[in-house]
Structures are given as C-alpha cells and as structure tokens.
Amino acid sequence: MNITRLATICTVIFIDLCIIPLTFSELYSYVTCGSVIKLLNNHLKVRLHSHEVKYGSGSGQQSVTAVEDHDDVNSHWVIKGKGGKMCKRGEPISCGAIIRLEHLPTKKNLHSHHFSSPLSNNQEVSAFGEDGEGDTGDHWTVTCSSDYWERSGLVRFKHADTDMWLGVPGNTYGRPISGQKEVAALHYSDSSCYWKTSEGVFIKPSDLPVPTIAHVHSEL
C-alpha cells in the first residue's frame, strides 16, 4: 500500500472518529418527555405563565398569562404525552406529536376551549384539571420544521380540539395581575405564535444509540 492510499484511509478514520462526540451531543439537543421547561414567546420575549388566579369571565378557570420575569417559578411546565398515551421519559418529542403541558406548581394542564379570551376576544387559554388529569382540551400538536422539537429551535402549538394557535396577542392586564400579557388561542398563526425553550431541566434520553463509524473500503 503506497503512502497516498494510507493517508486517504487515515483521513477517513480520523474524520469519523471526530464526529462521534458531535453525534452524542446532538442526542441532547432535543426537548424530551418529562422535561420541565419555560417557554419563551419569540416575538414579545415573555414566558408562558400561570398562577392561582381565576378568570373573572369566560370559563372562570385558572388564568394563563405571559410574564417577562425569568425567575418566576410559576412559569415552569412539565412535558407529558397525550392523555391515555404516556410518552417515554427522556424520549425526544417528534414534530407533529400531541402533548400536554402541565403547570408544575398547580398540577393543571394548559387548556383551551370555546370561550372568548378576556382582552383580545380570541379563544381563551386556561389551566385545567386536577393532579395533571383533564380532558382532550389539554392536547396540543407540536408544530416545527425538523423531525424533532429542537431545544434551540422555534416551535408552535396547535390546539388539537379547535385548530387554534397558542399565541400572545399583545394585550396587557391591569389589577390584580398588572403588566402580565394575555395568552390566547388564535385562528391564524402569526409572529406571536412562535415559542422556544429557555430555562429548564431537560431529561436525557434513556436509551442512547451507539454511533457507527463508516466502513473503510480495503480497496483504497
């Protein structure tokens, strides 16, 4: 074997070995089932939020808003599978999957239904259920542009029952939640409907596939 052929083989092996760490790091680039996250609205830079304050109109259920404060514990949400179909802990969430988002402090799910939102007259978004259990109004379809929901990517949430989009129209509440933004479900998807993950605890994939090294042809 001459020097040129040997150099070619060594180059192929070197390149393949170098991409192994990258391959493993990519396994952690997705949002996974069981993760506890904060969702940042990409347009207004506010985080999806809830608290033990009920709407004074509409459904009267627990209100859902958006806040600027990045330290507020009431902005944590747990990613769960569709009702009656648990997702595997640590499993990457596929684009197109139906999920539930459980508000960590109050154990109620992000929910929507045919009530008007209090400020913009869109569709109301609330927090609903007991101990993480609600109904099909808690189901949201993850809409993104790759195979899986990427931690660094933009994502939209389409309400499975009503085909409305989770968004922040821009309206601001007065007392008793002054300065917080209305969250509503919109008939159309615009810039206010794009979200990305910010702070959170991401569960690692439980089963890590072993990366393979490309076959080096002996005829080289």
mmCIF file of C-alpha atoms in Angstrom, residues 57-197:
data_model
loop_
_atom_site.group_PDB
_atom_site.id
_atom_site.type_symbol
_atom_site.label_atom_id
_atom_site.label_comp_id
_atom_site.label_asym_id
_atom_site.label_seq_id
_atom_site.Cartn_x
_atom_site.Cartn_y
_atom_site.Cartn_z
ATOM 1 C CA SER A 57 -65.229 35.971 32.944
ATOM 2 C CA GLY A 58 -65.417 33.151 30.411
ATOM 3 C CA SER A 59 -64.767 29.741 31.931
ATOM 4 C CA GLY A 60 -63.735 31.042 35.358
ATOM 5 C CA GLN A 61 -60.836 28.570 35.283
ATOM 6 C CA GLN A 62 -57.246 29.269 36.331
ATOM 7 C CA SER A 63 -55.794 32.001 34.152
ATOM 8 C CA VAL A 64 -52.768 31.636 31.861
ATOM 9 C CA THR A 65 -50.669 34.698 31.090
ATOM 10 C CA ALA A 66 -47.145 35.599 29.948
ATOM 11 C CA VAL A 67 -44.523 37.422 32.028
ATOM 12 C CA GLU A 68 -41.109 38.997 31.486
ATOM 13 C CA ASP A 69 -39.598 37.743 34.761
ATOM 14 C CA HIS A 70 -37.274 34.831 34.004
ATOM 15 C CA ASP A 71 -37.000 33.775 37.673
ATOM 16 C CA ASP A 72 -40.695 33.192 38.385
ATOM 17 C CA VAL A 73 -41.324 29.568 39.436
ATOM 18 C CA ASN A 74 -44.903 29.825 38.147
ATOM 19 C CA SER A 75 -43.576 29.654 34.589
ATOM 20 C CA HIS A 76 -42.458 26.012 34.795
ATOM 21 C CA TRP A 77 -44.260 23.436 32.641
ATOM 22 C CA VAL A 78 -43.836 19.655 32.504
ATOM 23 C CA ILE A 79 -43.965 17.982 29.085
ATOM 24 C CA LYS A 80 -46.273 14.961 29.036
ATOM 25 C CA GLY A 81 -47.751 12.688 26.411
ATOM 26 C CA LYS A 82 -51.269 12.699 25.053
ATOM 27 C CA GLY A 83 -53.935 11.757 27.599
ATOM 28 C CA GLY A 84 -54.118 7.968 27.912
ATOM 29 C CA LYS A 85 -50.867 7.562 25.968
ATOM 30 C CA MET A 86 -47.844 8.215 28.136
ATOM 31 C CA CYS A 87 -44.641 9.211 26.391
ATOM 32 C CA LYS A 88 -41.418 7.506 27.435
ATOM 33 C CA ARG A 89 -39.394 9.542 29.900
ATOM 34 C CA GLY A 90 -36.422 11.085 28.101
ATOM 35 C CA GLU A 91 -37.840 10.379 24.642
ATOM 36 C CA PRO A 92 -37.373 13.242 22.126
ATOM 37 C CA ILE A 93 -40.676 14.915 21.193
ATOM 38 C CA SER A 94 -41.447 14.490 17.496
ATOM 39 C CA CYS A 95 -42.695 17.360 15.388
ATOM 40 C CA GLY A 96 -46.382 16.579 14.856
ATOM 41 C CA ALA A 97 -46.746 14.840 18.220
ATOM 42 C CA ILE A 98 -49.671 15.618 20.507
ATOM 43 C CA ILE A 99 -48.549 16.572 24.007
ATOM 44 C CA ARG A 100 -49.828 18.076 27.252
ATOM 45 C CA LEU A 101 -48.127 20.819 29.226
ATOM 46 C CA GLU A 102 -48.698 20.517 32.977
ATOM 47 C CA HIS A 103 -48.211 23.614 35.113
ATOM 48 C CA LEU A 104 -45.709 22.394 37.690
ATOM 49 C CA PRO A 105 -46.856 24.382 40.774
ATOM 50 C CA THR A 106 -50.626 23.789 40.426
ATOM 51 C CA LYS A 107 -50.733 20.438 38.545
ATOM 52 C CA LYS A 108 -53.192 21.789 35.976
ATOM 53 C CA ASN A 109 -52.779 21.366 32.218
ATOM 54 C CA LEU A 110 -52.536 24.057 29.567
ATOM 55 C CA HIS A 111 -56.041 24.052 28.100
ATOM 56 C CA SER A 112 -58.281 25.769 25.586
ATOM 57 C CA HIS A 113 -61.981 25.648 24.677
ATOM 58 C CA HIS A 114 -64.776 27.692 23.093
ATOM 59 C CA PHE A 115 -64.743 30.669 25.452
ATOM 60 C CA SER A 116 -63.646 34.151 24.438
ATOM 61 C CA SER A 117 -60.391 35.455 25.878
ATOM 62 C CA PRO A 118 -60.954 38.435 28.199
ATOM 63 C CA LEU A 119 -58.905 41.134 26.423
ATOM 64 C CA SER A 120 -58.494 40.356 22.723
ATOM 65 C CA ASN A 121 -61.698 38.332 22.183
ATOM 66 C CA ASN A 122 -59.728 35.416 20.755
ATOM 67 C CA GLN A 123 -60.125 31.920 22.244
ATOM 68 C CA GLU A 124 -59.455 31.586 25.957
ATOM 69 C CA VAL A 125 -56.439 29.621 27.186
ATOM 70 C CA SER A 126 -56.624 28.385 30.774
ATOM 71 C CA ALA A 127 -55.078 25.867 33.166
ATOM 72 C CA PHE A 128 -57.440 22.972 33.823
ATOM 73 C CA GLY A 129 -57.707 19.613 35.584
ATOM 74 C CA GLU A 130 -56.708 18.051 38.876
ATOM 75 C CA ASP A 131 -53.353 16.420 39.643
ATOM 76 C CA GLY A 132 -52.383 16.526 35.974
ATOM 77 C CA GLU A 133 -55.571 14.904 34.667
ATOM 78 C CA GLY A 134 -58.021 16.825 32.472
ATOM 79 C CA ASP A 135 -59.616 16.152 29.079
ATOM 80 C CA THR A 136 -58.924 16.440 25.343
ATOM 81 C CA GLY A 137 -58.907 20.233 25.631
ATOM 82 C CA ASP A 138 -55.405 19.767 27.098
ATOM 83 C CA HIS A 139 -53.992 18.392 23.841
ATOM 84 C CA TRP A 140 -51.593 20.474 21.733
ATOM 85 C CA THR A 141 -49.885 19.478 18.496
ATOM 86 C CA VAL A 142 -46.197 20.368 18.330
ATOM 87 C CA THR A 143 -45.507 22.109 15.009
ATOM 88 C CA CYS A 144 -41.877 22.509 13.989
ATOM 89 C CA SER A 145 -39.684 22.246 10.903
ATOM 90 C CA SER A 146 -37.496 19.211 11.643
ATOM 91 C CA ASP A 147 -38.036 15.636 12.785
ATOM 92 C CA TYR A 148 -37.935 16.514 16.483
ATOM 93 C CA TRP A 149 -38.566 19.538 18.697
ATOM 94 C CA GLU A 150 -35.152 21.158 18.959
ATOM 95 C CA ARG A 151 -34.181 22.976 22.149
ATOM 96 C CA SER A 152 -32.716 25.852 20.154
ATOM 97 C CA GLY A 153 -35.450 25.967 17.516
ATOM 98 C CA LEU A 154 -38.776 27.746 17.149
ATOM 99 C CA VAL A 155 -41.986 25.813 17.685
ATOM 100 C CA ARG A 156 -45.738 26.439 17.535
ATOM 101 C CA PHE A 157 -48.574 24.744 19.396
ATOM 102 C CA LYS A 158 -51.868 23.992 17.654
ATOM 103 C CA HIS A 159 -54.840 23.139 19.848
ATOM 104 C CA ALA A 160 -55.949 19.655 18.820
ATOM 105 C CA ASP A 161 -59.680 20.138 19.513
ATOM 106 C CA THR A 162 -60.187 23.556 17.916
ATOM 107 C CA ASP A 163 -57.254 24.003 15.461
ATOM 108 C CA MET A 164 -56.291 27.305 17.104
ATOM 109 C CA TRP A 165 -52.724 28.518 17.702
ATOM 110 C CA LEU A 166 -51.210 29.348 21.098
ATOM 111 C CA GLY A 167 -50.096 32.973 20.992
ATOM 112 C CA VAL A 168 -49.575 36.251 22.821
ATOM 113 C CA PRO A 169 -51.712 38.924 21.077
ATOM 114 C CA GLY A 170 -50.009 41.756 22.975
ATOM 115 C CA ASN A 171 -52.800 42.886 25.324
ATOM 116 C CA THR A 172 -51.759 43.686 28.893
ATOM 117 C CA TYR A 173 -53.757 43.037 32.088
ATOM 118 C CA GLY A 174 -54.413 45.518 34.861
ATOM 119 C CA ARG A 175 -55.039 44.623 38.506
ATOM 120 C CA PRO A 176 -54.618 42.125 40.111
ATOM 121 C CA ILE A 177 -52.029 40.864 37.588
ATOM 122 C CA SER A 178 -50.790 44.199 36.283
ATOM 123 C CA GLY A 179 -48.250 44.062 33.487
ATOM 124 C CA GLN A 180 -48.858 40.437 32.550
ATOM 125 C CA LYS A 181 -49.707 39.664 28.927
ATOM 126 C CA GLU A 182 -52.806 37.855 27.746
ATOM 127 C CA VAL A 183 -52.234 34.401 26.298
ATOM 128 C CA ALA A 184 -54.899 33.251 23.852
ATOM 129 C CA ALA A 185 -55.545 30.791 21.032
ATOM 130 C CA LEU A 186 -55.651 32.443 17.602
ATOM 131 C CA HIS A 187 -57.432 31.491 14.383
ATOM 132 C CA TYR A 188 -54.272 32.129 12.374
ATOM 133 C CA SER A 189 -50.588 31.690 13.083
ATOM 134 C CA ASP A 190 -48.542 34.897 13.089
ATOM 135 C CA SER A 191 -45.284 36.037 14.722
ATOM 136 C CA SER A 192 -46.922 35.959 18.173
ATOM 137 C CA CYS A 193 -47.381 32.176 17.921
ATOM 138 C CA TYR A 194 -43.697 31.161 17.860
ATOM 139 C CA TRP A 195 -42.086 29.858 21.034
ATOM 140 C CA LYS A 196 -38.739 28.464 22.126
ATOM 141 C CA THR A 197 -37.449 26.836 25.274
#
